[in-house]
Short mmCIF file of N, CA and C in Angstrom, two decimals:
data_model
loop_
_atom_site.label_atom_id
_atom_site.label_comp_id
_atom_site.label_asym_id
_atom_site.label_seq_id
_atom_site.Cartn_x
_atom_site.Cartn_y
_atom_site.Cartn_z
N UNK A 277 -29.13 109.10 -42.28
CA UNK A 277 -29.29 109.24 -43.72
C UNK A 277 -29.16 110.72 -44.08
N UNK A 278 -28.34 111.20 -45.08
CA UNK A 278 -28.10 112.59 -45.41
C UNK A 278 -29.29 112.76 -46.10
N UNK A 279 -29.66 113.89 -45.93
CA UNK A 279 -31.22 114.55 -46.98
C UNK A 279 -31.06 116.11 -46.72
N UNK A 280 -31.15 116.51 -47.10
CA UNK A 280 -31.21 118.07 -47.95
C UNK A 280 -32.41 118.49 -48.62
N UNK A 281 -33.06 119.68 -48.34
CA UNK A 281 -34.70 119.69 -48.91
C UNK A 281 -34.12 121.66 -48.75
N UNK A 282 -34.68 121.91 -50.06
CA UNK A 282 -34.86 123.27 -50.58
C UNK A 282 -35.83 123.85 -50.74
N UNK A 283 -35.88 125.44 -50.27
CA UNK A 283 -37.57 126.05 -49.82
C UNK A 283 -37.01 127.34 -50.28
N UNK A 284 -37.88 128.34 -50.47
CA UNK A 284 -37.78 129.73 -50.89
C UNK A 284 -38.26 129.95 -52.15
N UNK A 285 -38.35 128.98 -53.44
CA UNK A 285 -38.78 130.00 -54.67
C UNK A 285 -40.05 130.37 -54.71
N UNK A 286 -39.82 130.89 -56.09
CA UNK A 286 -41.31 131.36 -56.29
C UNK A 286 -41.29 132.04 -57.39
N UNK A 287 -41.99 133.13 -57.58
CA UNK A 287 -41.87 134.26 -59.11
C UNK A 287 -41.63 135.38 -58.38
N UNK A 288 -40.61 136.06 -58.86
CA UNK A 288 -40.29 137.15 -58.47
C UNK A 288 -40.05 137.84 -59.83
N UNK A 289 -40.16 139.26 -59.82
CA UNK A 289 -39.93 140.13 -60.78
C UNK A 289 -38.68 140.61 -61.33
N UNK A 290 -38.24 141.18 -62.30
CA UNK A 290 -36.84 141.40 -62.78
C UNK A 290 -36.27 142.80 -61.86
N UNK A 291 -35.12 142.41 -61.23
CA UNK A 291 -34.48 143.33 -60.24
C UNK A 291 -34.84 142.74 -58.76
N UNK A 292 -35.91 141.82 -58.75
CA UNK A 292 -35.76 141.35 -57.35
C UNK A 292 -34.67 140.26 -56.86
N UNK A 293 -35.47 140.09 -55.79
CA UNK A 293 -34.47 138.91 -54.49
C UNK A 293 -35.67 137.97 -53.97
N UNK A 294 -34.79 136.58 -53.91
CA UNK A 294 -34.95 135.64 -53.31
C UNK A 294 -34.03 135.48 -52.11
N UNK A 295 -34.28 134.48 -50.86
CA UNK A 295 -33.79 133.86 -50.40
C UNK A 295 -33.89 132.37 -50.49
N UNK A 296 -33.13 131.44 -50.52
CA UNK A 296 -33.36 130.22 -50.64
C UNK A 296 -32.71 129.68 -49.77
N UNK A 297 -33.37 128.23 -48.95
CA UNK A 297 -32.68 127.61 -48.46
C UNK A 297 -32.40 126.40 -48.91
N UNK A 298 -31.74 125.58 -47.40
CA UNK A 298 -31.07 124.24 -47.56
C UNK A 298 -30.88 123.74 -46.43
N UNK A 299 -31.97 122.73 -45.76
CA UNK A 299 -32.24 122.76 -45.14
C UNK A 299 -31.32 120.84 -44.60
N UNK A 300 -30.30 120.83 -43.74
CA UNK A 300 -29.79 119.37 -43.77
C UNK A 300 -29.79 118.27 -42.71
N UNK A 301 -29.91 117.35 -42.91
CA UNK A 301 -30.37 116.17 -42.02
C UNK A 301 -29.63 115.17 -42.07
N UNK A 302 -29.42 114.57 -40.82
CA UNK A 302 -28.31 113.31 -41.00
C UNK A 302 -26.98 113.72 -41.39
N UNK A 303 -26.57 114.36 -40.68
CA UNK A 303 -25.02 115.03 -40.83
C UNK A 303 -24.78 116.05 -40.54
N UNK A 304 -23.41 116.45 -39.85
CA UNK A 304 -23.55 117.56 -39.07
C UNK A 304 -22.75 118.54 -40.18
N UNK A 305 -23.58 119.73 -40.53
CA UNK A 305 -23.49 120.79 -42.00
C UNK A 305 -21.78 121.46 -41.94
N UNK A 306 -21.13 121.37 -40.76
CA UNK A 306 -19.89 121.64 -40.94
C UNK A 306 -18.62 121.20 -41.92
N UNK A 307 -19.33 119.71 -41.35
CA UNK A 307 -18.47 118.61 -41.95
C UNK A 307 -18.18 118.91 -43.12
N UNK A 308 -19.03 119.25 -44.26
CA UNK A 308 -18.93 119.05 -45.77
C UNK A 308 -19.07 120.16 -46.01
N UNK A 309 -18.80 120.29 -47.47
CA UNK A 309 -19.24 121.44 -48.58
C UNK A 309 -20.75 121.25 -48.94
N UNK A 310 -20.96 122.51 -49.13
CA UNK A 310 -22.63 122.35 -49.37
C UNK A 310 -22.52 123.62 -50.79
N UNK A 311 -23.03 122.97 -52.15
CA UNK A 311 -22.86 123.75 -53.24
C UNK A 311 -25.11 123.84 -53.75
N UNK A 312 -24.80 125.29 -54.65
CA UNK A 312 -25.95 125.20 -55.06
C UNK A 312 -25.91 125.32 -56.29
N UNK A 313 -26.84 124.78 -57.41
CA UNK A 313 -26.58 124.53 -58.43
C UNK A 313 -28.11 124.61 -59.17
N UNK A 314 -28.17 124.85 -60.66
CA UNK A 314 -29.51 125.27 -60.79
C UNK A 314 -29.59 124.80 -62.61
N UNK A 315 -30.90 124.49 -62.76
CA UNK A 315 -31.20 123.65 -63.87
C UNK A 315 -32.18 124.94 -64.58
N UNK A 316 -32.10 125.81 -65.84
CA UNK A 316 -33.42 125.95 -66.37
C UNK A 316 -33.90 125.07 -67.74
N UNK A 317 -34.57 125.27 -68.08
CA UNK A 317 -35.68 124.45 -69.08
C UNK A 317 -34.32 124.31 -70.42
N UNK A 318 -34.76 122.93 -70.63
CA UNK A 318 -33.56 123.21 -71.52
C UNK A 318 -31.98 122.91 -71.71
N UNK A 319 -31.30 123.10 -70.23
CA UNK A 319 -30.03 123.77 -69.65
C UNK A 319 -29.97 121.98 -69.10
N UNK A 320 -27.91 122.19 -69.23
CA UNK A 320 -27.33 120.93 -67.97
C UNK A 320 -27.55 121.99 -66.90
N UNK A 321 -27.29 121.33 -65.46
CA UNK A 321 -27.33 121.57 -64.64
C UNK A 321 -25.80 122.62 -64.36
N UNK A 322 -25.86 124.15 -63.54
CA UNK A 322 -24.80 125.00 -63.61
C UNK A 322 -24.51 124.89 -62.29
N UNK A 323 -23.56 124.71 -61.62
CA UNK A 323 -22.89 124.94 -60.36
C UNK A 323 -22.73 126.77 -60.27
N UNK A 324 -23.41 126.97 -59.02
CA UNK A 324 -23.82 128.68 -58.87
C UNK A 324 -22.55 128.94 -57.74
N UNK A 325 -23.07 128.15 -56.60
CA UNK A 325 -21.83 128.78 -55.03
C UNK A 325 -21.58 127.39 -54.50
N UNK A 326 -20.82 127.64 -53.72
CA UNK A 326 -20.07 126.24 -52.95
C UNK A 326 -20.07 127.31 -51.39
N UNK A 327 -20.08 126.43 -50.40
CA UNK A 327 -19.38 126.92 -48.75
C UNK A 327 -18.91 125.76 -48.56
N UNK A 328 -17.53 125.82 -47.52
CA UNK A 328 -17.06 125.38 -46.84
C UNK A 328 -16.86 125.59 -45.72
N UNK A 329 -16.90 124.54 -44.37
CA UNK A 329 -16.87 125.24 -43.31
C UNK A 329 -15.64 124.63 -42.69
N UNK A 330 -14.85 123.72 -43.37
CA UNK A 330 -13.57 123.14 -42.65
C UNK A 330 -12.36 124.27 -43.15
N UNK A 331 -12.24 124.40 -44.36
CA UNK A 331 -11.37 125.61 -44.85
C UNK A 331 -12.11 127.20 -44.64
N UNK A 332 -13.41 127.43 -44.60
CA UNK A 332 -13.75 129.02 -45.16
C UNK A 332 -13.78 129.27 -46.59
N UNK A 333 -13.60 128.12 -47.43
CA UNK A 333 -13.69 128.76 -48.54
C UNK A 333 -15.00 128.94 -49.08
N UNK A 334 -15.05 129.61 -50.11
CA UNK A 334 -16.37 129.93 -51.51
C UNK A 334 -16.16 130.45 -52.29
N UNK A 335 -16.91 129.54 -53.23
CA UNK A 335 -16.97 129.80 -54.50
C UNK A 335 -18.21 130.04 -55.18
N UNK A 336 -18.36 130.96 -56.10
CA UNK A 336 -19.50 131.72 -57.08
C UNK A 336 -18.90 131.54 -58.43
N UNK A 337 -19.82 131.17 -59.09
CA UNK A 337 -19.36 131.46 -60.37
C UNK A 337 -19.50 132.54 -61.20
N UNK A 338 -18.87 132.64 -62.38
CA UNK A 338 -19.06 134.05 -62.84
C UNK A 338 -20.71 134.56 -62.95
N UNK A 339 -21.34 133.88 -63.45
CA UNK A 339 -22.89 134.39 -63.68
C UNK A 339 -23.77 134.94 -62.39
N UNK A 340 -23.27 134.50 -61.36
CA UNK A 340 -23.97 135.45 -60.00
C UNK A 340 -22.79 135.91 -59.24
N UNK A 341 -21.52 136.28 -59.63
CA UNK A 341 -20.64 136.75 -58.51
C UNK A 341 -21.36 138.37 -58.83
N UNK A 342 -21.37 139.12 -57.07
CA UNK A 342 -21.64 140.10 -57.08
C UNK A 342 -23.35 140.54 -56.99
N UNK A 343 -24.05 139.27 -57.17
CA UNK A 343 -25.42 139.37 -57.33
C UNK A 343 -25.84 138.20 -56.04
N UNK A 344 -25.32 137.37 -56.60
CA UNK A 344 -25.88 135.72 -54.63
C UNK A 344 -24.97 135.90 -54.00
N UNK A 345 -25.46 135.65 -52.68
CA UNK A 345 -24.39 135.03 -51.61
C UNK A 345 -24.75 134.49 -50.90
N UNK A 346 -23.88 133.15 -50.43
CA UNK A 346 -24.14 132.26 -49.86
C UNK A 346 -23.75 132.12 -48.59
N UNK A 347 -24.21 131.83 -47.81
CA UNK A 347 -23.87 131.78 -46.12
C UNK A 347 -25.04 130.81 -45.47
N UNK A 348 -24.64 130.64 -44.29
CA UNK A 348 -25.40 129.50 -43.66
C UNK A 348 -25.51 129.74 -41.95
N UNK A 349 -26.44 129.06 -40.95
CA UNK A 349 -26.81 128.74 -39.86
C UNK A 349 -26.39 127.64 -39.72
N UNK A 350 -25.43 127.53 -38.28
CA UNK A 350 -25.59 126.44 -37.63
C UNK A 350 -26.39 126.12 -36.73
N UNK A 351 -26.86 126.71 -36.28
CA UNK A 351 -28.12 126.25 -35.34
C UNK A 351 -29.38 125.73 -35.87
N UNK A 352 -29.32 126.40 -36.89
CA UNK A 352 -30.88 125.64 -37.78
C UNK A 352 -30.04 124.23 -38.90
N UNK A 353 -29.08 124.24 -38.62
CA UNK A 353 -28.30 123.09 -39.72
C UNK A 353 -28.84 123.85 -41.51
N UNK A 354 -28.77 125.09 -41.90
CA UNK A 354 -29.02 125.49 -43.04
C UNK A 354 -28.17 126.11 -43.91
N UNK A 355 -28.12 126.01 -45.18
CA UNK A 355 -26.96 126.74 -45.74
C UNK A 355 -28.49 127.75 -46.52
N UNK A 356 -27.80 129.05 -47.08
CA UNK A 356 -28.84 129.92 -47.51
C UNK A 356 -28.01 130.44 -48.80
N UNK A 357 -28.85 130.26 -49.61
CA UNK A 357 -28.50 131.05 -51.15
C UNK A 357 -29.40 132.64 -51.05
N UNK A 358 -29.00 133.69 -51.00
CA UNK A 358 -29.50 135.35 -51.26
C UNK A 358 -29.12 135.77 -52.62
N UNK A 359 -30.21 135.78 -53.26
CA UNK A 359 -30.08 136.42 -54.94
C UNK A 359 -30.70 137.52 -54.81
N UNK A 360 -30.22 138.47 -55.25
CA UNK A 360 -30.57 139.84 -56.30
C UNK A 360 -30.59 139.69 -56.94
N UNK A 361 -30.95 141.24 -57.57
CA UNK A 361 -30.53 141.87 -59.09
C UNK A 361 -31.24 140.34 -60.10
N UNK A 362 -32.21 140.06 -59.71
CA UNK A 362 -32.39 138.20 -60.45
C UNK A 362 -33.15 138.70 -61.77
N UNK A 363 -32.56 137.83 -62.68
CA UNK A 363 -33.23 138.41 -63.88
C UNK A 363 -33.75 136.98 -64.66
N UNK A 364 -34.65 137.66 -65.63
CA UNK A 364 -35.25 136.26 -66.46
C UNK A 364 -34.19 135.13 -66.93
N UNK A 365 -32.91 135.56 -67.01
CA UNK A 365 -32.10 134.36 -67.17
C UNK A 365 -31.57 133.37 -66.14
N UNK A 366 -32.47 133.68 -65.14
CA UNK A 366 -31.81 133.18 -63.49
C UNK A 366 -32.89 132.36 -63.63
N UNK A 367 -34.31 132.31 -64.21
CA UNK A 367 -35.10 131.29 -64.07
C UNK A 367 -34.76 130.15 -64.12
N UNK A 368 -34.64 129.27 -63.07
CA UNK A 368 -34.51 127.86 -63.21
C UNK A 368 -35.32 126.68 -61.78
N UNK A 369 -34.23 125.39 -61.59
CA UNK A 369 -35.02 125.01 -60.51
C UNK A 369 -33.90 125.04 -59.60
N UNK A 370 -33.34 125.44 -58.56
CA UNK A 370 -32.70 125.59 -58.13
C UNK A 370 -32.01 124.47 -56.86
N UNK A 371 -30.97 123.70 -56.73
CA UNK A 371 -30.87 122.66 -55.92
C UNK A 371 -29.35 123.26 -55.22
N UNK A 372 -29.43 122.19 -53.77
CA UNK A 372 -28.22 122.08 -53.06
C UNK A 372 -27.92 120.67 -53.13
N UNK A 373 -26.82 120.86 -52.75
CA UNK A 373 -25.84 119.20 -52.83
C UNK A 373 -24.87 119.17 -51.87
N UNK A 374 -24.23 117.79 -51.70
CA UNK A 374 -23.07 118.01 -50.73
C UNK A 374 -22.27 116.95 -51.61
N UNK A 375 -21.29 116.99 -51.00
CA UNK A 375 -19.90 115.87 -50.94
C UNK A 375 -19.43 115.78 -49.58
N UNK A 376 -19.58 114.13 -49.32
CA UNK A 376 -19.84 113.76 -48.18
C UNK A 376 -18.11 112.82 -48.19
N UNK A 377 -17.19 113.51 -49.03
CA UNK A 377 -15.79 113.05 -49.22
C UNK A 377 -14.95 114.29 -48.10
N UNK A 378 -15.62 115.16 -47.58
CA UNK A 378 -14.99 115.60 -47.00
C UNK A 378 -13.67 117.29 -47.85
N UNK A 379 -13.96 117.08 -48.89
CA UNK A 379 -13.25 117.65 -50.15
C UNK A 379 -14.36 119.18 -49.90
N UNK A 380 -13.30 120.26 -49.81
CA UNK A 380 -13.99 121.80 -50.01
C UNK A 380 -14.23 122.28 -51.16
N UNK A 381 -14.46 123.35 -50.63
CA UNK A 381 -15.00 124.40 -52.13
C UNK A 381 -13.86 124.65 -52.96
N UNK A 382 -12.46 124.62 -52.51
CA UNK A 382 -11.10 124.97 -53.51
C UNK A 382 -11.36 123.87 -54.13
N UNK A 383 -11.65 122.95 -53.76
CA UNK A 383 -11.30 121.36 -54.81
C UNK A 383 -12.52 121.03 -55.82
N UNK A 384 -14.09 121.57 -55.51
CA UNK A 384 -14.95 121.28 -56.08
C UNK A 384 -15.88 121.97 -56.72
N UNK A 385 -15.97 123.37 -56.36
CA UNK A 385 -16.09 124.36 -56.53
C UNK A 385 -17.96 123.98 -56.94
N UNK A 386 -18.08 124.07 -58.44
CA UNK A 386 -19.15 124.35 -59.33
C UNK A 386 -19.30 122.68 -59.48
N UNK A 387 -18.32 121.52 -59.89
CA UNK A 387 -18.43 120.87 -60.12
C UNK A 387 -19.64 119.80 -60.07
N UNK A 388 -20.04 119.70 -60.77
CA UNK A 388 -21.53 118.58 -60.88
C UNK A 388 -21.50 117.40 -60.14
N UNK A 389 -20.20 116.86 -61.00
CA UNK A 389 -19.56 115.18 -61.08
C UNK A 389 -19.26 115.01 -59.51
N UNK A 390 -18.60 116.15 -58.58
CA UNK A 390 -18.22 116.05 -57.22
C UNK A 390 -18.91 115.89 -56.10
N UNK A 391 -20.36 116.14 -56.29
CA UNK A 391 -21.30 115.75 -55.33
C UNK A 391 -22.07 114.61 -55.66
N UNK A 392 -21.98 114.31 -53.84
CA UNK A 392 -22.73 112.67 -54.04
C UNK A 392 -24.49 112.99 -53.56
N UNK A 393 -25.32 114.00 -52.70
CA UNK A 393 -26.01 113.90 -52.13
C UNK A 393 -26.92 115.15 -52.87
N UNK A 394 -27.97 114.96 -53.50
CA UNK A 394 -28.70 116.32 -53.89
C UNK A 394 -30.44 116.50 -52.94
N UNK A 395 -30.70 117.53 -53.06
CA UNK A 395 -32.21 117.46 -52.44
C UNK A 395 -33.04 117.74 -54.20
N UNK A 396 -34.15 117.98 -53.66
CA UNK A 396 -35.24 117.38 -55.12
C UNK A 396 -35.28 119.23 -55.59
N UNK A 397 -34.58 120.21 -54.96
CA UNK A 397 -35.04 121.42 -56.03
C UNK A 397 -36.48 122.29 -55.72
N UNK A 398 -35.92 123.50 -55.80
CA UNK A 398 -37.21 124.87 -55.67
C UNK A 398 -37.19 125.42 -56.77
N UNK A 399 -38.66 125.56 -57.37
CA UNK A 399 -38.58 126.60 -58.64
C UNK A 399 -38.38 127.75 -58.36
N UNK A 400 -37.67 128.68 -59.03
CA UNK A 400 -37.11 130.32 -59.05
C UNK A 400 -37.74 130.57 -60.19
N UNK A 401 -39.14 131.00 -60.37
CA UNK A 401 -38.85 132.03 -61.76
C UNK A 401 -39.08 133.84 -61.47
N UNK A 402 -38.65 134.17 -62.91
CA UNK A 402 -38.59 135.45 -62.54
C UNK A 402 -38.91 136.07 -64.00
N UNK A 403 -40.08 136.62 -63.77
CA UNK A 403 -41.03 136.85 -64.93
C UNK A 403 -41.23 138.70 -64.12
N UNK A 404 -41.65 139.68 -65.24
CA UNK A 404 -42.91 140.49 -65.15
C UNK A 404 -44.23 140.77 -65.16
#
């Protein structure tokens, strides 16, 4: 059974860093794209980064390119979201997902509609 479970938030201050993970089960993390995507109060849900490990690709979207990056462990089966520079508009709940179609980050990028598998989400806020 695929499951995905996310750990790292918390409150952090304006100009800090998080790390977040993504932690995966029942499938081996190569196989698929693993995207992270983040909800605040209010907000649809935004597609942030994508990895791929069959092509190498990734994707960021404009609102954290230059600020997250995403990379992952295979030995712990984890993909890892690293935010900076995080500011009160980064507050949200933050989730990973996969697509278990086998389809990379060129094809799916941010996309919502493209993943079939989500975990339940870490709160990120970022207050003073």
């Amino acid at each position: 059974q695929v499951q995905l479970v996310e750990s790292g938030g918390g409150l952090v201050q304006p100009g800090g860093s998080l790390r977040l993970s993504c932690a995966a089960s029942g499938f081996t993390l190569g196989e698929y794209a693993i995207g992270w995507f983040r909800q605040g109060p209010r907000q649809e849900r935004e597609g942030l980064s994508c990895i791929s490990y069959r092509d190498g690709s990734i994707y960021y979207a404009d609102s954290v390119k230059g600020r997250f990056t995403i990379s992952r462990d295979n030995d712990k089966n984890t993909v890892y979201l690293q935010m900076n520079s995080l500011e009160p508009e980064d507050t949200a709940v933050y989730y990973c997902a996969t697509d278990t179609s086998l389809r990379t980050c060129k094809i799916i990028a941010g996309n919502e509609g493209d993943y079939d598998f989500w975990g339940q989400g870490t709160q990120v806020t970022v207050a003073s």
